[in-house]
mmCIF file with all atom_site columns, C-alpha atoms in Angstrom:
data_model
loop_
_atom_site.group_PDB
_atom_site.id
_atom_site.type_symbol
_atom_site.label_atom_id
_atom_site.label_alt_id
_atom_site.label_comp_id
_atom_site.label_asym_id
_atom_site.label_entity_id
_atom_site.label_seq_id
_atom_site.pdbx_PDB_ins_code
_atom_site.Cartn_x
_atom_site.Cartn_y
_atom_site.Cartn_z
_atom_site.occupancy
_atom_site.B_iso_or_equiv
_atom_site.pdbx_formal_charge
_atom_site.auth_seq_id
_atom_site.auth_comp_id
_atom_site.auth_asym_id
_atom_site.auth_atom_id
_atom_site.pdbx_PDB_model_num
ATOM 1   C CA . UNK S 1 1   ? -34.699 40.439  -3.600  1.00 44.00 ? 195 UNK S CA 1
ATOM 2   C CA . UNK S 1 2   ? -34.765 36.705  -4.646  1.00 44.00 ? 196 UNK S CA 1
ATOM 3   C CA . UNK S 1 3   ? -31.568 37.305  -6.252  1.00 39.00 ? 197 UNK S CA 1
ATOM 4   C CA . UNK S 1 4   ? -29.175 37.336  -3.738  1.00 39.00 ? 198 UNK S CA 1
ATOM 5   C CA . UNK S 1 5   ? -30.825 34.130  -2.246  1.00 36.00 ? 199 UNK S CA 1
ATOM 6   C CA . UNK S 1 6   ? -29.852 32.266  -5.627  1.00 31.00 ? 200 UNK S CA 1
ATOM 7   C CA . UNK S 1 7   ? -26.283 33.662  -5.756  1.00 33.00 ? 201 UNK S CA 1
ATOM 8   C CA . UNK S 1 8   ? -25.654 32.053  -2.459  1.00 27.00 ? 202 UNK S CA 1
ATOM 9   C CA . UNK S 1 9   ? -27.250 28.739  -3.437  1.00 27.00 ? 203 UNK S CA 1
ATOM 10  C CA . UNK S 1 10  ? -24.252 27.435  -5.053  1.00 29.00 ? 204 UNK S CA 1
ATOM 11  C CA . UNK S 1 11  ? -21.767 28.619  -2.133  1.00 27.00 ? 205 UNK S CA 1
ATOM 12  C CA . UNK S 1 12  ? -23.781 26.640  0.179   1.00 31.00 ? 206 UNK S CA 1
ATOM 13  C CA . UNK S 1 13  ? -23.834 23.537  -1.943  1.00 28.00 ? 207 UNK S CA 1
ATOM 14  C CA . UNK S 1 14  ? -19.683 23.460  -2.873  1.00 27.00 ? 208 UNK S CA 1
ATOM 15  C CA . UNK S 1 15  ? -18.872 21.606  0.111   1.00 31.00 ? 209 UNK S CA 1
ATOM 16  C CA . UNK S 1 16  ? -21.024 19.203  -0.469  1.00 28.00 ? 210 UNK S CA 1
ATOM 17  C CA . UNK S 1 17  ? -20.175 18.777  -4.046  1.00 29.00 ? 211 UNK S CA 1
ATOM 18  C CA . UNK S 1 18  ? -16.070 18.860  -3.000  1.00 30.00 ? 212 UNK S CA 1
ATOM 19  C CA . UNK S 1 19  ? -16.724 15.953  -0.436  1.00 30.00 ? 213 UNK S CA 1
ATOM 20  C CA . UNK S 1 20  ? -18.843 14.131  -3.157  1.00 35.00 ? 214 UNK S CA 1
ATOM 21  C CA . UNK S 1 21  ? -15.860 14.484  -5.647  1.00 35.00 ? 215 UNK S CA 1
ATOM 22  C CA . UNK S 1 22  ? -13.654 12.841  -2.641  1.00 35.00 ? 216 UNK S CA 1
ATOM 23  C CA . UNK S 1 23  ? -15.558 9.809   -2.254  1.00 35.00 ? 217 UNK S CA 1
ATOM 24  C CA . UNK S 1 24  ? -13.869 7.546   -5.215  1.00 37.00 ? 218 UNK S CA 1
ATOM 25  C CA . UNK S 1 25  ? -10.399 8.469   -3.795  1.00 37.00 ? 219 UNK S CA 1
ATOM 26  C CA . UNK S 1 26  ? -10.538 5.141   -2.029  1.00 41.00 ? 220 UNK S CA 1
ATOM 27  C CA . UNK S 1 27  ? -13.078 2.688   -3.982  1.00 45.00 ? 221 UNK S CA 1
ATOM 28  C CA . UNK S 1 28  ? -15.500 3.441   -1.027  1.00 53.00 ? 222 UNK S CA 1
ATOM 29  C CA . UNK S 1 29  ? -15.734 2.983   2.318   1.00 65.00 ? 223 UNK S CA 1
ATOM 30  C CA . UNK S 1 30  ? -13.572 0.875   4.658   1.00 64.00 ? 224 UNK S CA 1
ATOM 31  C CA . UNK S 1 31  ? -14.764 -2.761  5.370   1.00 68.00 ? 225 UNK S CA 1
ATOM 32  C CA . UNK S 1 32  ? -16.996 -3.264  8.661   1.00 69.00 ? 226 UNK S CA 1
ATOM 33  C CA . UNK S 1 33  ? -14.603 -3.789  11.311  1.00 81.00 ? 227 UNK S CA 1
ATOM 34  C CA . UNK S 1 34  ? -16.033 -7.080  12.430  1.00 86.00 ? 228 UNK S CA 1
ATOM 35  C CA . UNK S 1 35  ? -15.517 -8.575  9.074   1.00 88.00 ? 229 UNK S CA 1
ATOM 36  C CA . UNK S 1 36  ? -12.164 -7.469  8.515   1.00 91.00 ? 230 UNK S CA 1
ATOM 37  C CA . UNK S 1 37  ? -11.592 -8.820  12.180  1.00 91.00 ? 231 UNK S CA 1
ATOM 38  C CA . UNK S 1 38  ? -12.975 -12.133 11.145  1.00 92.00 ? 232 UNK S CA 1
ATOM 39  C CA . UNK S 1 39  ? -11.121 -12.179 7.871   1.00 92.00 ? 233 UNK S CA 1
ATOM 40  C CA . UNK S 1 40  ? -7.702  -11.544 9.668   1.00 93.00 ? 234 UNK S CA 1
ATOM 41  C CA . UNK S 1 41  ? -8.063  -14.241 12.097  1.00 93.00 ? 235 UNK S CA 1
ATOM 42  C CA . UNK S 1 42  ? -9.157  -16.739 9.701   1.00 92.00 ? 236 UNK S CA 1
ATOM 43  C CA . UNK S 1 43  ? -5.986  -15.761 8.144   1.00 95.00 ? 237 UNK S CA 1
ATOM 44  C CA . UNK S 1 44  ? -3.932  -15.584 11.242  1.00 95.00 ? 238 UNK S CA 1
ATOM 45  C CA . UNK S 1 45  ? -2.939  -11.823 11.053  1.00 96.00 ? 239 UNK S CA 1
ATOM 46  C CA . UNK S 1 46  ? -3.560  -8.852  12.692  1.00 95.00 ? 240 UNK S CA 1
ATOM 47  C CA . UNK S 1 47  ? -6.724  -6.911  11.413  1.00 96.00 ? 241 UNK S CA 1
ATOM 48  C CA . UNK S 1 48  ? -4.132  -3.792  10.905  1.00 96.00 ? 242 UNK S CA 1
ATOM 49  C CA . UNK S 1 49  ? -2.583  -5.458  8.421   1.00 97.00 ? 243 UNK S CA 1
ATOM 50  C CA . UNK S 1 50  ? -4.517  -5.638  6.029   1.00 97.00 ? 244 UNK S CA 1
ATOM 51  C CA . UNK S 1 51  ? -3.937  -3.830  2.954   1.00 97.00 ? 245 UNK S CA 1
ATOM 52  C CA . UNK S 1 52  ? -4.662  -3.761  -0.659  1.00 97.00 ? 246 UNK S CA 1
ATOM 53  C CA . UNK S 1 53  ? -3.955  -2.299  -3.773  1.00 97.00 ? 247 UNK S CA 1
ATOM 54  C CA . UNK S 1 54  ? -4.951  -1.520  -7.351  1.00 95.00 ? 248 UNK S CA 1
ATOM 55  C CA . UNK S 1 55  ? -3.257  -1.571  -10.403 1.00 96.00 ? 249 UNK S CA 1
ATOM 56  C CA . UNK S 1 56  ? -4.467  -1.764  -14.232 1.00 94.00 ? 250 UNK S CA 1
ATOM 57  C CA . UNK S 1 57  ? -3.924  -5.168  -15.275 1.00 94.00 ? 251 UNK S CA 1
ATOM 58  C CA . UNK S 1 58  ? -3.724  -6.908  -12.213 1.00 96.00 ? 252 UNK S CA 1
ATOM 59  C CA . UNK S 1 59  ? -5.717  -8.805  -10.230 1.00 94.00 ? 253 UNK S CA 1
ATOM 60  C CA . UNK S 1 60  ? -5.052  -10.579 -6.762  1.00 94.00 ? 254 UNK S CA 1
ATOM 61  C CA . UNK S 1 61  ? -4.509  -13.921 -6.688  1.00 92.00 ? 255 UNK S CA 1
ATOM 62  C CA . UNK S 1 62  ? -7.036  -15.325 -3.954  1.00 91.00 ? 256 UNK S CA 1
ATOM 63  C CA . UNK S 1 63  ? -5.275  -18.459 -2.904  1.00 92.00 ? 257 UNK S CA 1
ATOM 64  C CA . UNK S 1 64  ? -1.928  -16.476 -1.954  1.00 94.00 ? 258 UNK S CA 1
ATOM 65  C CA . UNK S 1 65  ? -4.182  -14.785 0.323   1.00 96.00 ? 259 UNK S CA 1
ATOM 66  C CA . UNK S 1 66  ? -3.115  -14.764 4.137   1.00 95.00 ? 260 UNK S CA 1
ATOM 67  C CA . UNK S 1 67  ? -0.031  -15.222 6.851   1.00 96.00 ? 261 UNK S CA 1
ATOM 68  C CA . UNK S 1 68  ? 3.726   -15.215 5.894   1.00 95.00 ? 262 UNK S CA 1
ATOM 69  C CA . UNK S 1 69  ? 6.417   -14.717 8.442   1.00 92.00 ? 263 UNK S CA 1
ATOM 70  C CA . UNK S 1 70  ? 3.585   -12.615 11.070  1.00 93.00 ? 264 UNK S CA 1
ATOM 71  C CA . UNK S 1 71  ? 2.847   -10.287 7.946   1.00 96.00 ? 265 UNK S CA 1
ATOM 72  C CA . UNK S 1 72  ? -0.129  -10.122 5.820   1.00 97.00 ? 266 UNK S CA 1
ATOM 73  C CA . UNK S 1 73  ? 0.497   -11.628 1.920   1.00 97.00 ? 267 UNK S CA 1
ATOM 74  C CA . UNK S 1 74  ? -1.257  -11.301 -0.817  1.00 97.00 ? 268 UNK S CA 1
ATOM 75  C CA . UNK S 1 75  ? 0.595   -11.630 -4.691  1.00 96.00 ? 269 UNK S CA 1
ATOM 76  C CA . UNK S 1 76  ? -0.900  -9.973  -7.846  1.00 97.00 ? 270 UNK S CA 1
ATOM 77  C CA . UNK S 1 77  ? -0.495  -11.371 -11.322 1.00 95.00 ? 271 UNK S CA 1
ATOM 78  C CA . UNK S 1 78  ? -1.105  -9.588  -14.630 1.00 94.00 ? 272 UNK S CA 1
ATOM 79  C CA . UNK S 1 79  ? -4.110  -10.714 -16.756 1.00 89.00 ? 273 UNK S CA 1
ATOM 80  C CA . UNK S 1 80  ? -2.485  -12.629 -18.807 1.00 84.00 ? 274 UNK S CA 1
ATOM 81  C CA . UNK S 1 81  ? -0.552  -14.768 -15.878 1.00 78.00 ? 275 UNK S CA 1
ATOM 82  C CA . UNK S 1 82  ? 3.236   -13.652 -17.060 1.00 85.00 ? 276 UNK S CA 1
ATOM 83  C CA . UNK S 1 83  ? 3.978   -11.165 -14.436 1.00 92.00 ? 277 UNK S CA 1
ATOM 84  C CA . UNK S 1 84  ? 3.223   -10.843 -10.830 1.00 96.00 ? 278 UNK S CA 1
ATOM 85  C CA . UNK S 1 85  ? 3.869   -8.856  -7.417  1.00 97.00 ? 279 UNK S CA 1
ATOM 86  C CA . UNK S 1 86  ? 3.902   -9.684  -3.826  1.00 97.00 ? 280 UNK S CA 1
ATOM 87  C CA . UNK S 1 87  ? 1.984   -7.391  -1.184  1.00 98.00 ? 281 UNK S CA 1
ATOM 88  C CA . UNK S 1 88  ? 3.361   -7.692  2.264   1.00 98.00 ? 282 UNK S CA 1
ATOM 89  C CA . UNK S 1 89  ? 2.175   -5.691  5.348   1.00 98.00 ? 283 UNK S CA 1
ATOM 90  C CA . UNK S 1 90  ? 3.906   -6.191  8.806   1.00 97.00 ? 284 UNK S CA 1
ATOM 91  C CA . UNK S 1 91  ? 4.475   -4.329  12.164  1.00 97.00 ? 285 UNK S CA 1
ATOM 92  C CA . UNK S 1 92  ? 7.641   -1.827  11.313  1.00 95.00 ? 286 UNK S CA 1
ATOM 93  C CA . UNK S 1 93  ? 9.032   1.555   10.786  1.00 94.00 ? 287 UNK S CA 1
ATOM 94  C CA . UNK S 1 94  ? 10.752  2.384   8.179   1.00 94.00 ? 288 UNK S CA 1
ATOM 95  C CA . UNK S 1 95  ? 13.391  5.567   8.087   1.00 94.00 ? 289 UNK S CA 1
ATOM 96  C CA . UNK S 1 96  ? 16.704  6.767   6.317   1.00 95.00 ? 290 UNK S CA 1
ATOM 97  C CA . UNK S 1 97  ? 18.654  4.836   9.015   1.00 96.00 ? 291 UNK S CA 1
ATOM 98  C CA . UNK S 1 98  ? 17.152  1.514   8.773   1.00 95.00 ? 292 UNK S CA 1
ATOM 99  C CA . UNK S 1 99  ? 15.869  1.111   5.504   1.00 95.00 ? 293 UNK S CA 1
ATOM 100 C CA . UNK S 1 100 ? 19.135  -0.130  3.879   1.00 95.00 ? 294 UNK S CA 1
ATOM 101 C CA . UNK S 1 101 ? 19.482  -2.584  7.065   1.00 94.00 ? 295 UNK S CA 1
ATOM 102 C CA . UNK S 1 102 ? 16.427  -4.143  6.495   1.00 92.00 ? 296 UNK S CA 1
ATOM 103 C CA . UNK S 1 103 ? 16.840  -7.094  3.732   1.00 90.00 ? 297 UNK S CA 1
ATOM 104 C CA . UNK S 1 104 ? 14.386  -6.972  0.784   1.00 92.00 ? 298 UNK S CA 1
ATOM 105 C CA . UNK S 1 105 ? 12.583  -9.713  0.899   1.00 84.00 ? 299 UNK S CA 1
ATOM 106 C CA . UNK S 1 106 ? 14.014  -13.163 1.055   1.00 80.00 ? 300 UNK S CA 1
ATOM 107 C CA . UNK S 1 107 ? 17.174  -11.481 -0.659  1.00 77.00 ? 301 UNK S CA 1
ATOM 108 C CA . UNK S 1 108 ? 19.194  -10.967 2.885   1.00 77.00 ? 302 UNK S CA 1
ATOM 109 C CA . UNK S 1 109 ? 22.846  -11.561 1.172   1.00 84.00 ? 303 UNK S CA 1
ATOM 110 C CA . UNK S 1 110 ? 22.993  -8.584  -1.134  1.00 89.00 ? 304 UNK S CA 1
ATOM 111 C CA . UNK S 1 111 ? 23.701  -4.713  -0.392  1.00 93.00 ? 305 UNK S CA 1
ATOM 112 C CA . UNK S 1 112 ? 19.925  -2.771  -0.081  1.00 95.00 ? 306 UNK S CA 1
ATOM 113 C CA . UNK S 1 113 ? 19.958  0.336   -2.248  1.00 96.00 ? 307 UNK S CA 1
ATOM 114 C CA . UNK S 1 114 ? 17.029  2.860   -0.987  1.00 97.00 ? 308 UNK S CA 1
ATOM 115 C CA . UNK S 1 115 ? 15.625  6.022   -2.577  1.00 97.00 ? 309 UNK S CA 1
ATOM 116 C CA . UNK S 1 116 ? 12.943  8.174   -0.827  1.00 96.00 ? 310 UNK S CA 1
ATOM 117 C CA . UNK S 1 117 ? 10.190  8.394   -3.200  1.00 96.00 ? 311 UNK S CA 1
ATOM 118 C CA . UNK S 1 118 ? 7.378   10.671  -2.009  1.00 93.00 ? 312 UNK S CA 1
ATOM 119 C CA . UNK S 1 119 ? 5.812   9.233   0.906   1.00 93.00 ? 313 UNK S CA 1
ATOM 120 C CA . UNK S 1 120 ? 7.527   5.619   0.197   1.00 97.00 ? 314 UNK S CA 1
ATOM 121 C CA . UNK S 1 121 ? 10.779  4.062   -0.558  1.00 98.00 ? 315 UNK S CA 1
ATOM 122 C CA . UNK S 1 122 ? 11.803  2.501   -3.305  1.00 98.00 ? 316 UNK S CA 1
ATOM 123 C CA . UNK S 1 123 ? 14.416  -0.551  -2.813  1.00 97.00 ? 317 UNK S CA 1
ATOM 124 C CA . UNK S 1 124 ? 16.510  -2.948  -4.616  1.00 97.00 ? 318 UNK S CA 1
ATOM 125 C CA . UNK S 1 125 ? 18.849  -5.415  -3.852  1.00 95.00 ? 319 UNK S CA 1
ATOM 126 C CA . UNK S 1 126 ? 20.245  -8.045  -6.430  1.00 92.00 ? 320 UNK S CA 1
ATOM 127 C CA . UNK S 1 127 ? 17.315  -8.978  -8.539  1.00 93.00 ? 321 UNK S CA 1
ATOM 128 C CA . UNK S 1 128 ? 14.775  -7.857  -6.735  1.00 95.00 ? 322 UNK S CA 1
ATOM 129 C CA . UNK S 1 129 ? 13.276  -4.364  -6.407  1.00 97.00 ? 323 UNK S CA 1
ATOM 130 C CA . UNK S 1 130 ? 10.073  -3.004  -4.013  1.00 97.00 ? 324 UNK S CA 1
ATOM 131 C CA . UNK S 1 131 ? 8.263   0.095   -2.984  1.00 98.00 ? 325 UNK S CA 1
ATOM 132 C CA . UNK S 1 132 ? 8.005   0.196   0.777   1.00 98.00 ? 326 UNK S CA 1
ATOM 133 C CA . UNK S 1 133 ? 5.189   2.490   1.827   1.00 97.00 ? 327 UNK S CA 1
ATOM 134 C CA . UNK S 1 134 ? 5.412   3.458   6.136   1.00 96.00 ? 328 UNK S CA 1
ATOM 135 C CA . UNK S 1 135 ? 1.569   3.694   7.334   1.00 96.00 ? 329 UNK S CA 1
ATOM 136 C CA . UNK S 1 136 ? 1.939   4.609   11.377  1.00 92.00 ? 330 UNK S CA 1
ATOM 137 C CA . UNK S 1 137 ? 3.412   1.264   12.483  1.00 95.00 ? 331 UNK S CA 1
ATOM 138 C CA . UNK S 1 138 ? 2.944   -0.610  9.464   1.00 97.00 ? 332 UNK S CA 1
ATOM 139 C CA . UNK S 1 139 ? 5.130   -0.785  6.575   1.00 97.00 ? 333 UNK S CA 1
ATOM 140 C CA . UNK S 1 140 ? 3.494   -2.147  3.032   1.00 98.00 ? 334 UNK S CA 1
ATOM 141 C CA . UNK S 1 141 ? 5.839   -3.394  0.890   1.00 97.00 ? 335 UNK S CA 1
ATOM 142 C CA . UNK S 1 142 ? 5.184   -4.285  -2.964  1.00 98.00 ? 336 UNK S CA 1
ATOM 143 C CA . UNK S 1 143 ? 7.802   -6.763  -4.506  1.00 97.00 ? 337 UNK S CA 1
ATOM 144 C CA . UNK S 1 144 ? 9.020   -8.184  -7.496  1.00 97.00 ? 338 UNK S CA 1
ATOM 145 C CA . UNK S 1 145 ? 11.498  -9.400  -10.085 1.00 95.00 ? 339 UNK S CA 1
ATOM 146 C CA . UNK S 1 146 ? 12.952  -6.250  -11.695 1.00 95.00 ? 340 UNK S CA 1
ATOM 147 C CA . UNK S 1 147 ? 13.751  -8.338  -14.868 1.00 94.00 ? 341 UNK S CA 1
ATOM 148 C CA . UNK S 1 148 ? 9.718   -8.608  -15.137 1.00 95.00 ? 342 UNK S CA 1
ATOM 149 C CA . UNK S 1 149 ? 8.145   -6.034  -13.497 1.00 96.00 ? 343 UNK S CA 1
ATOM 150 C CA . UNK S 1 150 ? 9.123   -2.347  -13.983 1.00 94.00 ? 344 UNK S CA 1
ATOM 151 C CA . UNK S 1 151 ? 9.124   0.491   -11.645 1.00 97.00 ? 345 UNK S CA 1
ATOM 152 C CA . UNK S 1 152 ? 6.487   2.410   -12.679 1.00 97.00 ? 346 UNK S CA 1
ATOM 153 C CA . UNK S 1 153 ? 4.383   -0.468  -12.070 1.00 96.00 ? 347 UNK S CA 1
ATOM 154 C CA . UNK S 1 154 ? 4.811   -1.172  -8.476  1.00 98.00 ? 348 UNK S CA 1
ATOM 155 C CA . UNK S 1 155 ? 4.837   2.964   -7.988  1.00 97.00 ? 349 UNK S CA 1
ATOM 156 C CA . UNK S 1 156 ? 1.598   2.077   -9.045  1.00 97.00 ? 350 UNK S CA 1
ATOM 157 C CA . UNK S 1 157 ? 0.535   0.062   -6.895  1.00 97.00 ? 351 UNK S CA 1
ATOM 158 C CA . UNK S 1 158 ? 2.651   1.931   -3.708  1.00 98.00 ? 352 UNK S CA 1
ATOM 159 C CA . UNK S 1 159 ? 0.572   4.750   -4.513  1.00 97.00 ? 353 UNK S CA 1
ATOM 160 C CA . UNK S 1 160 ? -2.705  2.905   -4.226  1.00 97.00 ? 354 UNK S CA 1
ATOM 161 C CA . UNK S 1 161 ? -1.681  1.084   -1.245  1.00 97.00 ? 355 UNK S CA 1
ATOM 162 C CA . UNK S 1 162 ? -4.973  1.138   1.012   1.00 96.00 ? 356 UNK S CA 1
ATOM 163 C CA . UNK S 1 163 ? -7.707  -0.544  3.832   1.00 96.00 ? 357 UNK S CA 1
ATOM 164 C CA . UNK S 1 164 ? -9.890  -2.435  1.613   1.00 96.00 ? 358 UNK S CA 1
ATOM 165 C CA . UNK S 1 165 ? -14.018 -1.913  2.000   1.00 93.00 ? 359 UNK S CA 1
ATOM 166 C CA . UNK S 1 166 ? -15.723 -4.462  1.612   1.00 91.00 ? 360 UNK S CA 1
ATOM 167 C CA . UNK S 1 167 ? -16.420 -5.665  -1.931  1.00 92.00 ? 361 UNK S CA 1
ATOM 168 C CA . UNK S 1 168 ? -12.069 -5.876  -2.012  1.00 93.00 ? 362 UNK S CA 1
ATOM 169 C CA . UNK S 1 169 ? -12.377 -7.847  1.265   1.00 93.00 ? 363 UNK S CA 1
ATOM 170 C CA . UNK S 1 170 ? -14.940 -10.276 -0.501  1.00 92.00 ? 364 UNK S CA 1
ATOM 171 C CA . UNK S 1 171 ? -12.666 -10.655 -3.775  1.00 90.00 ? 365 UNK S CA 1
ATOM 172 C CA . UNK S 1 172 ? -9.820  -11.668 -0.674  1.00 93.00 ? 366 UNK S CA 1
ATOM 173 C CA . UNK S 1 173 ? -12.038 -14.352 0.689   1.00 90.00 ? 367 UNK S CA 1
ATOM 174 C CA . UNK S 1 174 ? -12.243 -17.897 -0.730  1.00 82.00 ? 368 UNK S CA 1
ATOM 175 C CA . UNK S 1 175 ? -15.243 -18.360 -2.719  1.00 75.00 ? 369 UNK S CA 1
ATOM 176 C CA . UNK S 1 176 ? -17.264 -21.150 -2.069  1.00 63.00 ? 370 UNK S CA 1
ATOM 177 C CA . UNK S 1 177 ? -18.327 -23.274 -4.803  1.00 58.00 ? 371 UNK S CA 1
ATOM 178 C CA . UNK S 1 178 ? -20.924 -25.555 -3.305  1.00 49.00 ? 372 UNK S CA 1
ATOM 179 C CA . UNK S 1 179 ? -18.106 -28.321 -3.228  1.00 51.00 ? 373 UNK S CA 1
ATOM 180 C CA . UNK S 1 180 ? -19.176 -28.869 0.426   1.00 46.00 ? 374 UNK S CA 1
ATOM 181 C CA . UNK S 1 181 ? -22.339 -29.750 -0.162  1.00 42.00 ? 375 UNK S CA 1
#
């Protein structure tokens, strides 16, 4: 009679083992709110805004860190220094209608081409090229030269486009050095 008992075991233990295989979808949990509030103020944006991202090769550049134009900023640069690519979240919507009426960037003289991309939009106008990825009423966009970053790249990052928890919210935040002291 023990058998049947056994044969069950493992049905009772899949869900737990599906939502353990779930938890590295998003390098952990989100950061505590209070932090992430403090963060964003010190940085003068609105706790909503902030996003990150991850790509191989890349790292964020800490000082770059904080407010541009009421949006969050943050730029990423390649190990070895020679590329980079600017994160931007602001307030926004983003749809078939207005996405090739919003400029790209601070390129706001040239015609804005726009492909839907899965659940983002990829852009380009002049030398410059983004993925714009619409999160409720937030709109992440990831931006570069197309001359020296490619496509695939900032698809990349688009599709890693997340809240960060709270050892990405440290990396963020200046260090301090003892300098004060």
């Amino acid at each position: 009679m023990m058998r049947p008992a056994r044969a069950l075991l493992p049905l009772f233990l899949l869900p737990v083992l599906l939502t353990g295989c779930d938890a590295d979808k998003n390098s952990g949990t989100a950061a505590d709110s209070a932090d992430l509030d403090a963060a964003a103020r010190a940085w003068g944006v609105a706790p909503e805004l902030v996003y990150v991202t991850e790509v191989s090769g890349y790292t964020v550049f800490q000082e770059s860190v904080g407010e541009y134009d009421d949006e969050f900023a943050a730029a990423y640069r390649s190990e070895k220094g020679a590329t980079k690519f600017g994160l931007f979240a602001g307030h926004g919507r983003l749809t078939a209608e207005s996405c090739p009426k919003q400029p790209l960037g601070e390129v706001s003289d040239k015609r804005v081409t726009c492909e839907h991309d899965g659940d983002a939009w990829y852009r380009k106008a002049g030398d410059s090229h983004e993925y714009a990825v619409p999160i409720d009423a937030v709109v992440v966009h990831l931006i570069a030269d197309a001359d020296k970053v490619d496509r695939a790249v900032l698809r990349k990052a688009a599709e890693a486009v997340h809240r960060p928890d709270d050892t990405e919210l440290a990396a963020l935040l200046p260090t301090t050095d003892g300098a004060d002291t």
